[in-house]
């Protein structure tokens, strides 16, 4: 990890789990470190997100055998493999996303009328309300590639519509790339000043501010890639993301800054490679710049396989 620590301008699992906005008791008595920040208030839509052109026709079809196995499983009959259970979980998640943003279920009254047996409906006013779905995109093995591709396609459509809604509200073009860059640089600026804070309260608050900025930066960078935004050719988001991941993993459960990152708080090498594969600016520079190529390889090797 020394390579990541030495990066000056950039190159998840978070350091804590729980519901959005949750935290754990910190080193300062009576305060809690929040590992799951809420969405930035200016980015929360006033009305639930509605996506009219969902690509449902491209969804992988469930076989009759799978449907029959599901029926038996409800009565605890038969034994299903981990792969089958994972496929069902993804299929259920896809149904839930479609039900949540479909025009037919956007009115609160209509949501309440839906039968209990239908897919869970989530009120979506910000992508963080579907964070579990984005995390799932990183999880499926290669033999569930079709399901992952469709889930990625579906969430890309959701993110594009969300961006269009914010553009209308703000009156200017919204870009996850621009937002991610601002959050990364804000966190980086605070990180450079962390040694100046000697008061436990000030240090705790500074670490929380850094974590929140990096948290938003990481998520918005992922959303920029899934939305397929045309990133600035010389952007440093991949390296900034890698540095943010490293720093966040150094924050312990109680809000203390550790000397080394907790390996369990680091994303896998496959998760980081997922970003590389979808960031065209990284791939383009990787093919033409040998120094940059070595940096990317060093970053990938720094994360657990």
mmCIF file of C-alpha atoms in Angstrom:
data_model
loop_
_atom_site.group_PDB
_atom_site.id
_atom_site.type_symbol
_atom_site.label_atom_id
_atom_site.label_comp_id
_atom_site.label_asym_id
_atom_site.label_seq_id
_atom_site.Cartn_x
_atom_site.Cartn_y
_atom_site.Cartn_z
ATOM 1 C CA UNK A 1 0.000 0.000 0.000
ATOM 2 C CA UNK A 2 3.010 2.331 0.100
ATOM 3 C CA UNK A 3 2.364 3.182 -3.548
ATOM 4 C CA UNK A 4 -1.098 4.499 -2.759
ATOM 5 C CA UNK A 5 0.083 6.380 0.296
ATOM 6 C CA UNK A 6 2.677 8.196 -1.774
ATOM 7 C CA UNK A 7 0.267 9.498 -4.416
ATOM 8 C CA UNK A 8 0.011 13.259 -4.182
ATOM 9 C CA UNK A 9 -2.973 14.046 -6.396
ATOM 10 C CA UNK A 10 -4.803 10.749 -6.536
ATOM 11 C CA UNK A 11 -4.124 7.567 -7.219
ATOM 12 C CA UNK A 12 -15.775 -0.084 -1.775
ATOM 13 C CA UNK A 13 -16.149 -1.473 1.198
ATOM 14 C CA UNK A 14 -16.512 1.332 3.684
ATOM 15 C CA UNK A 15 -14.943 1.256 7.097
ATOM 16 C CA UNK A 16 -18.295 0.581 8.668
ATOM 17 C CA UNK A 17 -21.616 -0.983 7.766
ATOM 18 C CA UNK A 18 -25.187 -0.140 8.543
ATOM 19 C CA UNK A 19 -28.109 1.906 7.363
ATOM 20 C CA UNK A 20 -27.475 5.223 5.572
ATOM 21 C CA UNK A 21 -26.651 7.875 8.116
ATOM 22 C CA UNK A 22 -25.622 5.315 10.729
ATOM 23 C CA UNK A 23 -22.460 5.503 12.777
ATOM 24 C CA UNK A 24 -20.431 4.059 15.607
ATOM 25 C CA UNK A 25 -19.291 5.692 18.829
ATOM 26 C CA UNK A 26 -16.122 7.687 18.278
ATOM 27 C CA UNK A 27 -13.043 8.579 20.269
ATOM 28 C CA UNK A 28 -14.711 11.808 21.386
ATOM 29 C CA UNK A 29 -17.192 11.030 24.152
ATOM 30 C CA UNK A 30 -20.815 11.353 23.095
ATOM 31 C CA UNK A 31 -20.071 11.602 19.367
ATOM 32 C CA UNK A 32 -20.522 9.032 16.647
ATOM 33 C CA UNK A 33 -18.509 8.578 13.503
ATOM 34 C CA UNK A 34 -20.844 8.351 10.539
ATOM 35 C CA UNK A 35 -19.673 5.727 8.047
ATOM 36 C CA UNK A 36 -22.787 5.967 5.881
ATOM 37 C CA UNK A 37 -23.456 9.636 5.109
ATOM 38 C CA UNK A 38 -26.831 10.729 3.823
ATOM 39 C CA UNK A 39 -27.135 12.081 0.257
ATOM 40 C CA UNK A 40 -26.023 15.700 -0.220
ATOM 41 C CA UNK A 41 -29.237 17.713 0.383
ATOM 42 C CA UNK A 42 -28.965 19.756 -2.869
ATOM 43 C CA UNK A 43 -28.908 16.497 -4.855
ATOM 44 C CA UNK A 44 -32.094 14.999 -3.403
ATOM 45 C CA UNK A 45 -35.083 15.203 -5.760
ATOM 46 C CA UNK A 46 -38.292 16.673 -4.433
ATOM 47 C CA UNK A 47 -40.406 13.991 -6.114
ATOM 48 C CA UNK A 48 -39.645 10.281 -6.565
ATOM 49 C CA UNK A 49 -37.583 9.464 -9.656
ATOM 50 C CA UNK A 50 -39.593 8.216 -12.644
ATOM 51 C CA UNK A 51 -37.917 6.414 -15.550
ATOM 52 C CA UNK A 52 -40.237 5.820 -18.500
ATOM 53 C CA UNK A 53 -37.943 4.041 -20.962
ATOM 54 C CA UNK A 54 -36.729 1.065 -18.933
ATOM 55 C CA UNK A 55 -35.015 -1.616 -21.096
ATOM 56 C CA UNK A 56 -37.156 -4.453 -19.725
ATOM 57 C CA UNK A 57 -37.111 -6.291 -23.061
ATOM 58 C CA UNK A 58 -33.385 -6.920 -22.604
ATOM 59 C CA UNK A 59 -33.753 -8.583 -19.216
ATOM 60 C CA UNK A 60 -32.523 -12.208 -19.017
ATOM 61 C CA UNK A 61 -35.540 -14.524 -19.097
ATOM 62 C CA UNK A 62 -36.181 -16.843 -16.182
ATOM 63 C CA UNK A 63 -36.564 -20.487 -17.255
ATOM 64 C CA UNK A 64 -39.515 -22.667 -16.306
ATOM 65 C CA UNK A 65 -37.127 -24.837 -14.315
ATOM 66 C CA UNK A 66 -35.988 -21.846 -12.253
ATOM 67 C CA UNK A 67 -39.578 -20.782 -11.592
ATOM 68 C CA UNK A 68 -40.424 -24.326 -10.492
ATOM 69 C CA UNK A 69 -37.398 -24.420 -8.178
ATOM 70 C CA UNK A 70 -38.522 -21.132 -6.647
ATOM 71 C CA UNK A 71 -41.937 -22.577 -5.859
ATOM 72 C CA UNK A 72 -40.386 -25.612 -4.201
ATOM 73 C CA UNK A 73 -37.933 -23.423 -2.287
ATOM 74 C CA UNK A 74 -40.828 -21.535 -0.686
ATOM 75 C CA UNK A 75 -41.815 -24.819 0.974
ATOM 76 C CA UNK A 76 -38.182 -25.644 1.805
ATOM 77 C CA UNK A 77 -38.167 -28.458 -0.746
ATOM 78 C CA UNK A 78 -34.963 -29.201 -2.613
ATOM 79 C CA UNK A 79 -31.463 -27.827 -2.296
ATOM 80 C CA UNK A 80 -30.242 -24.876 -4.325
ATOM 81 C CA UNK A 81 -26.643 -23.984 -5.082
ATOM 82 C CA UNK A 82 -25.125 -20.652 -4.082
ATOM 83 C CA UNK A 83 -25.118 -19.631 -7.746
ATOM 84 C CA UNK A 84 -28.855 -20.287 -8.108
ATOM 85 C CA UNK A 85 -29.610 -18.303 -4.953
ATOM 86 C CA UNK A 86 -27.449 -15.428 -6.192
ATOM 87 C CA UNK A 87 -29.250 -15.440 -9.547
ATOM 88 C CA UNK A 88 -32.615 -15.290 -7.784
ATOM 89 C CA UNK A 89 -31.378 -12.430 -5.627
ATOM 90 C CA UNK A 90 -30.318 -10.437 -8.696
ATOM 91 C CA UNK A 91 -33.606 -11.182 -10.462
ATOM 92 C CA UNK A 92 -35.537 -10.010 -7.402
ATOM 93 C CA UNK A 93 -33.397 -6.873 -7.239
ATOM 94 C CA UNK A 94 -34.071 -6.125 -10.910
ATOM 95 C CA UNK A 95 -37.812 -6.496 -10.294
ATOM 96 C CA UNK A 96 -37.558 -4.184 -7.282
ATOM 97 C CA UNK A 97 -35.729 -1.458 -9.230
ATOM 98 C CA UNK A 98 -38.231 -1.621 -12.083
ATOM 99 C CA UNK A 99 -41.142 -1.472 -9.643
ATOM 100 C CA UNK A 100 -39.555 1.459 -7.798
ATOM 101 C CA UNK A 101 -38.978 3.791 -10.754
ATOM 102 C CA UNK A 102 -41.701 2.652 -13.152
ATOM 103 C CA UNK A 103 -44.273 5.350 -14.037
ATOM 104 C CA UNK A 104 -47.032 2.984 -12.918
ATOM 105 C CA UNK A 105 -45.838 3.003 -9.299
ATOM 106 C CA UNK A 106 -44.660 6.552 -8.712
ATOM 107 C CA UNK A 107 -47.727 7.752 -6.829
ATOM 108 C CA UNK A 108 -47.502 6.992 -3.116
ATOM 109 C CA UNK A 109 -51.085 5.779 -3.065
ATOM 110 C CA UNK A 110 -50.363 3.276 -5.814
ATOM 111 C CA UNK A 111 -47.286 2.056 -3.945
ATOM 112 C CA UNK A 112 -49.383 1.354 -0.892
ATOM 113 C CA UNK A 113 -51.901 -0.646 -2.942
ATOM 114 C CA UNK A 114 -49.276 -3.049 -4.242
ATOM 115 C CA UNK A 115 -49.652 -6.578 -2.815
ATOM 116 C CA UNK A 116 -47.164 -7.720 -0.194
ATOM 117 C CA UNK A 117 -45.960 -10.502 -2.487
ATOM 118 C CA UNK A 118 -44.741 -8.101 -5.186
ATOM 119 C CA UNK A 119 -41.195 -6.784 -5.481
ATOM 120 C CA UNK A 120 -40.186 -4.306 -2.745
ATOM 121 C CA UNK A 121 -40.804 -0.719 -3.862
ATOM 122 C CA UNK A 122 -38.284 1.926 -2.830
ATOM 123 C CA UNK A 123 -38.921 5.661 -2.972
ATOM 124 C CA UNK A 124 -35.950 6.870 -5.039
ATOM 125 C CA UNK A 125 -34.990 10.518 -4.754
ATOM 126 C CA UNK A 126 -31.220 9.969 -4.943
ATOM 127 C CA UNK A 127 -28.976 7.122 -6.200
ATOM 128 C CA UNK A 128 -27.978 6.377 -2.591
ATOM 129 C CA UNK A 129 -31.463 4.995 -2.073
ATOM 130 C CA UNK A 130 -30.361 2.191 -4.421
ATOM 131 C CA UNK A 131 -26.823 1.778 -3.067
ATOM 132 C CA UNK A 132 -27.387 -1.924 -2.429
ATOM 133 C CA UNK A 133 -28.063 -2.343 -6.152
ATOM 134 C CA UNK A 134 -24.802 -0.671 -7.186
ATOM 135 C CA UNK A 135 -22.924 -2.869 -4.718
ATOM 136 C CA UNK A 136 -24.568 -5.917 -6.263
ATOM 137 C CA UNK A 137 -23.238 -4.995 -9.721
ATOM 138 C CA UNK A 138 -19.724 -5.614 -8.394
ATOM 139 C CA UNK A 139 -20.554 -8.962 -6.787
ATOM 140 C CA UNK A 140 -21.861 -11.468 -9.396
ATOM 141 C CA UNK A 141 -19.366 -14.063 -10.682
ATOM 142 C CA UNK A 142 -18.661 -14.504 -14.382
ATOM 143 C CA UNK A 143 -21.331 -17.177 -14.787
ATOM 144 C CA UNK A 144 -23.948 -14.539 -13.927
ATOM 145 C CA UNK A 145 -22.547 -12.040 -16.445
ATOM 146 C CA UNK A 146 -25.853 -11.687 -18.312
ATOM 147 C CA UNK A 147 -27.683 -10.662 -15.155
ATOM 148 C CA UNK A 148 -24.942 -8.228 -14.191
ATOM 149 C CA UNK A 149 -24.894 -6.649 -17.656
ATOM 150 C CA UNK A 150 -28.618 -6.033 -17.539
ATOM 151 C CA UNK A 151 -28.468 -4.671 -13.991
ATOM 152 C CA UNK A 152 -25.695 -2.319 -15.104
ATOM 153 C CA UNK A 153 -27.742 -1.268 -18.134
ATOM 154 C CA UNK A 154 -30.783 -0.679 -15.947
ATOM 155 C CA UNK A 155 -28.909 1.429 -13.395
ATOM 156 C CA UNK A 156 -27.227 3.410 -16.160
ATOM 157 C CA UNK A 157 -30.689 4.352 -17.417
ATOM 158 C CA UNK A 158 -31.746 5.312 -13.880
ATOM 159 C CA UNK A 159 -28.662 7.509 -13.435
ATOM 160 C CA UNK A 160 -29.171 9.249 -16.769
ATOM 161 C CA UNK A 161 -32.748 10.126 -15.874
ATOM 162 C CA UNK A 162 -31.676 11.303 -12.429
ATOM 163 C CA UNK A 163 -29.046 13.568 -14.027
ATOM 164 C CA UNK A 164 -31.674 14.988 -16.397
ATOM 165 C CA UNK A 165 -33.977 15.745 -13.470
ATOM 166 C CA UNK A 166 -31.236 17.580 -11.549
ATOM 167 C CA UNK A 167 -30.275 19.518 -14.675
ATOM 168 C CA UNK A 168 -33.855 20.781 -14.955
ATOM 169 C CA UNK A 169 -33.964 21.718 -11.275
ATOM 170 C CA UNK A 170 -30.601 23.491 -11.230
ATOM 171 C CA UNK A 171 -30.923 25.117 -14.620
ATOM 172 C CA UNK A 172 -27.398 23.983 -15.572
ATOM 173 C CA UNK A 173 -25.911 20.682 -16.723
ATOM 174 C CA UNK A 174 -25.348 18.172 -13.934
ATOM 175 C CA UNK A 175 -22.295 15.930 -14.116
ATOM 176 C CA UNK A 176 -21.305 13.186 -11.685
ATOM 177 C CA UNK A 177 -17.725 13.675 -12.899
ATOM 178 C CA UNK A 178 -17.640 17.340 -11.840
ATOM 179 C CA UNK A 179 -19.258 16.577 -8.496
ATOM 180 C CA UNK A 180 -16.860 13.684 -7.818
ATOM 181 C CA UNK A 181 -13.854 15.874 -8.631
ATOM 182 C CA UNK A 182 -14.996 18.587 -6.225
ATOM 183 C CA UNK A 183 -15.555 16.093 -3.412
ATOM 184 C CA UNK A 184 -12.194 14.389 -3.969
ATOM 185 C CA UNK A 185 -10.264 17.665 -3.963
ATOM 186 C CA UNK A 186 -12.144 18.945 -0.908
ATOM 187 C CA UNK A 187 -11.267 15.748 0.950
ATOM 188 C CA UNK A 188 -7.667 15.860 -0.241
ATOM 189 C CA UNK A 189 -7.288 19.478 0.916
ATOM 190 C CA UNK A 190 -8.563 18.588 4.381
ATOM 191 C CA UNK A 191 -6.383 15.480 4.515
ATOM 192 C CA UNK A 192 -3.246 17.568 3.983
ATOM 193 C CA UNK A 193 -4.164 19.639 7.048
ATOM 194 C CA UNK A 194 -5.064 16.771 9.375
ATOM 195 C CA UNK A 195 -1.772 16.965 11.301
ATOM 196 C CA UNK A 196 -2.572 20.546 12.309
ATOM 197 C CA UNK A 197 -5.500 19.437 14.443
ATOM 198 C CA UNK A 198 -4.374 18.684 17.988
ATOM 199 C CA UNK A 199 -7.730 18.970 19.740
ATOM 200 C CA UNK A 200 -9.572 15.603 19.805
ATOM 201 C CA UNK A 201 -12.829 17.340 18.876
ATOM 202 C CA UNK A 202 -11.308 19.182 15.920
ATOM 203 C CA UNK A 203 -9.468 16.099 14.688
ATOM 204 C CA UNK A 204 -12.610 13.988 14.967
ATOM 205 C CA UNK A 205 -14.618 16.581 13.007
ATOM 206 C CA UNK A 206 -11.892 16.887 10.362
ATOM 207 C CA UNK A 207 -11.696 13.116 9.835
ATOM 208 C CA UNK A 208 -15.483 13.000 9.548
ATOM 209 C CA UNK A 209 -15.435 15.774 6.943
ATOM 210 C CA UNK A 210 -12.709 14.006 4.955
ATOM 211 C CA UNK A 211 -14.605 10.728 5.086
ATOM 212 C CA UNK A 212 -17.849 12.330 3.907
ATOM 213 C CA UNK A 213 -16.141 14.057 0.977
ATOM 214 C CA UNK A 214 -14.348 10.885 -0.083
ATOM 215 C CA UNK A 215 -17.536 8.855 0.357
ATOM 216 C CA UNK A 216 -19.454 11.108 -2.030
ATOM 217 C CA UNK A 217 -16.507 11.317 -4.410
ATOM 218 C CA UNK A 218 -16.191 7.541 -4.698
ATOM 219 C CA UNK A 219 -19.889 6.974 -5.276
ATOM 220 C CA UNK A 220 -20.240 9.801 -7.791
ATOM 221 C CA UNK A 221 -17.201 8.550 -9.720
ATOM 222 C CA UNK A 222 -18.855 5.132 -10.021
ATOM 223 C CA UNK A 223 -22.108 6.773 -11.114
ATOM 224 C CA UNK A 224 -20.251 8.802 -13.757
ATOM 225 C CA UNK A 225 -18.865 5.575 -15.214
ATOM 226 C CA UNK A 226 -22.185 3.712 -15.126
ATOM 227 C CA UNK A 227 -23.946 6.720 -16.625
ATOM 228 C CA UNK A 228 -21.268 6.616 -19.336
ATOM 229 C CA UNK A 229 -20.412 10.263 -19.032
ATOM 230 C CA UNK A 230 -17.698 11.483 -21.395
ATOM 231 C CA UNK A 231 -14.953 12.192 -18.887
ATOM 232 C CA UNK A 232 -12.312 14.854 -19.350
ATOM 233 C CA UNK A 233 -9.305 13.137 -21.045
ATOM 234 C CA UNK A 234 -6.806 14.337 -18.426
ATOM 235 C CA UNK A 235 -9.005 13.720 -15.380
ATOM 236 C CA UNK A 236 -7.419 12.139 -12.289
ATOM 237 C CA UNK A 237 -10.550 10.548 -10.855
ATOM 238 C CA UNK A 238 -9.264 6.982 -10.867
ATOM 239 C CA UNK A 239 -6.152 7.847 -8.898
ATOM 240 C CA UNK A 240 -8.077 10.175 -6.583
ATOM 241 C CA UNK A 241 -10.566 7.396 -5.980
ATOM 242 C CA UNK A 242 -7.780 4.961 -5.112
ATOM 243 C CA UNK A 243 -6.283 7.399 -2.633
ATOM 244 C CA UNK A 244 -9.700 8.021 -1.071
ATOM 245 C CA UNK A 245 -10.316 4.288 -0.679
ATOM 246 C CA UNK A 246 -6.961 3.872 1.041
ATOM 247 C CA UNK A 247 -7.543 6.751 3.461
ATOM 248 C CA UNK A 248 -11.079 5.678 4.360
ATOM 249 C CA UNK A 249 -9.812 2.201 5.227
ATOM 250 C CA UNK A 250 -7.432 3.795 7.747
ATOM 251 C CA UNK A 251 -10.303 5.134 9.836
ATOM 252 C CA UNK A 252 -11.139 2.700 12.614
ATOM 253 C CA UNK A 253 -14.559 1.856 13.975
ATOM 254 C CA UNK A 254 -14.216 4.531 16.671
ATOM 255 C CA UNK A 255 -13.086 7.329 14.378
ATOM 256 C CA UNK A 256 -9.358 7.022 15.049
ATOM 257 C CA UNK A 257 -6.882 7.321 12.168
ATOM 258 C CA UNK A 258 -4.854 4.111 11.945
ATOM 259 C CA UNK A 259 -1.288 3.896 10.657
ATOM 260 C CA UNK A 260 -2.286 1.285 8.084
ATOM 261 C CA UNK A 261 -5.585 0.495 6.356
ATOM 262 C CA UNK A 262 -7.749 -2.285 7.687
ATOM 263 C CA UNK A 263 -7.595 -4.976 4.946
ATOM 264 C CA UNK A 264 -11.244 -5.864 5.570
ATOM 265 C CA UNK A 265 -12.234 -2.271 4.800
ATOM 266 C CA UNK A 266 -10.531 -2.284 1.412
ATOM 267 C CA UNK A 267 -12.410 -3.229 -1.757
ATOM 268 C CA UNK A 268 -11.132 -6.209 -3.695
ATOM 269 C CA UNK A 269 -8.767 -5.939 -6.632
ATOM 270 C CA UNK A 270 -11.666 -7.035 -8.854
ATOM 271 C CA UNK A 271 -13.743 -4.068 -7.668
ATOM 272 C CA UNK A 272 -10.972 -1.623 -8.602
ATOM 273 C CA UNK A 273 -10.437 -3.372 -11.939
ATOM 274 C CA UNK A 274 -14.172 -2.923 -12.585
ATOM 275 C CA UNK A 275 -13.540 0.838 -12.564
ATOM 276 C CA UNK A 276 -10.504 0.551 -14.825
ATOM 277 C CA UNK A 277 -12.504 -1.411 -17.399
ATOM 278 C CA UNK A 278 -15.213 1.263 -17.546
ATOM 279 C CA UNK A 279 -13.055 4.392 -17.410
ATOM 280 C CA UNK A 280 -12.127 5.015 -21.051
ATOM 281 C CA UNK A 281 -9.738 7.813 -20.095
ATOM 282 C CA UNK A 282 -7.723 5.376 -17.971
ATOM 283 C CA UNK A 283 -7.695 2.740 -20.723
ATOM 284 C CA UNK A 284 -6.606 5.255 -23.372
ATOM 285 C CA UNK A 285 -3.749 6.608 -21.287
ATOM 286 C CA UNK A 286 -2.813 3.104 -20.128
ATOM 287 C CA UNK A 287 -2.118 2.055 -23.732
ATOM 288 C CA UNK A 288 0.086 5.042 -24.557
ATOM 289 C CA UNK A 289 1.827 6.035 -21.301
ATOM 290 C CA UNK A 290 4.183 3.458 -19.780
ATOM 291 C CA UNK A 291 4.666 5.417 -16.541
ATOM 292 C CA UNK A 292 0.918 5.613 -16.063
ATOM 293 C CA UNK A 293 0.667 1.929 -16.909
ATOM 294 C CA UNK A 294 3.051 1.094 -14.076
ATOM 295 C CA UNK A 295 1.060 3.313 -11.684
ATOM 296 C CA UNK A 296 -2.210 1.540 -12.517
ATOM 297 C CA UNK A 297 -0.612 -1.884 -12.074
ATOM 298 C CA UNK A 298 0.819 -0.814 -8.715
ATOM 299 C CA UNK A 299 -2.594 0.427 -7.599
ATOM 300 C CA UNK A 300 -4.285 -2.845 -8.578
ATOM 301 C CA UNK A 301 -1.637 -4.922 -6.824
ATOM 302 C CA UNK A 302 -2.094 -2.861 -3.659
ATOM 303 C CA UNK A 303 -5.621 -4.198 -3.180
ATOM 304 C CA UNK A 304 -6.411 -7.729 -1.952
ATOM 305 C CA UNK A 305 -7.040 -10.274 -4.681
#
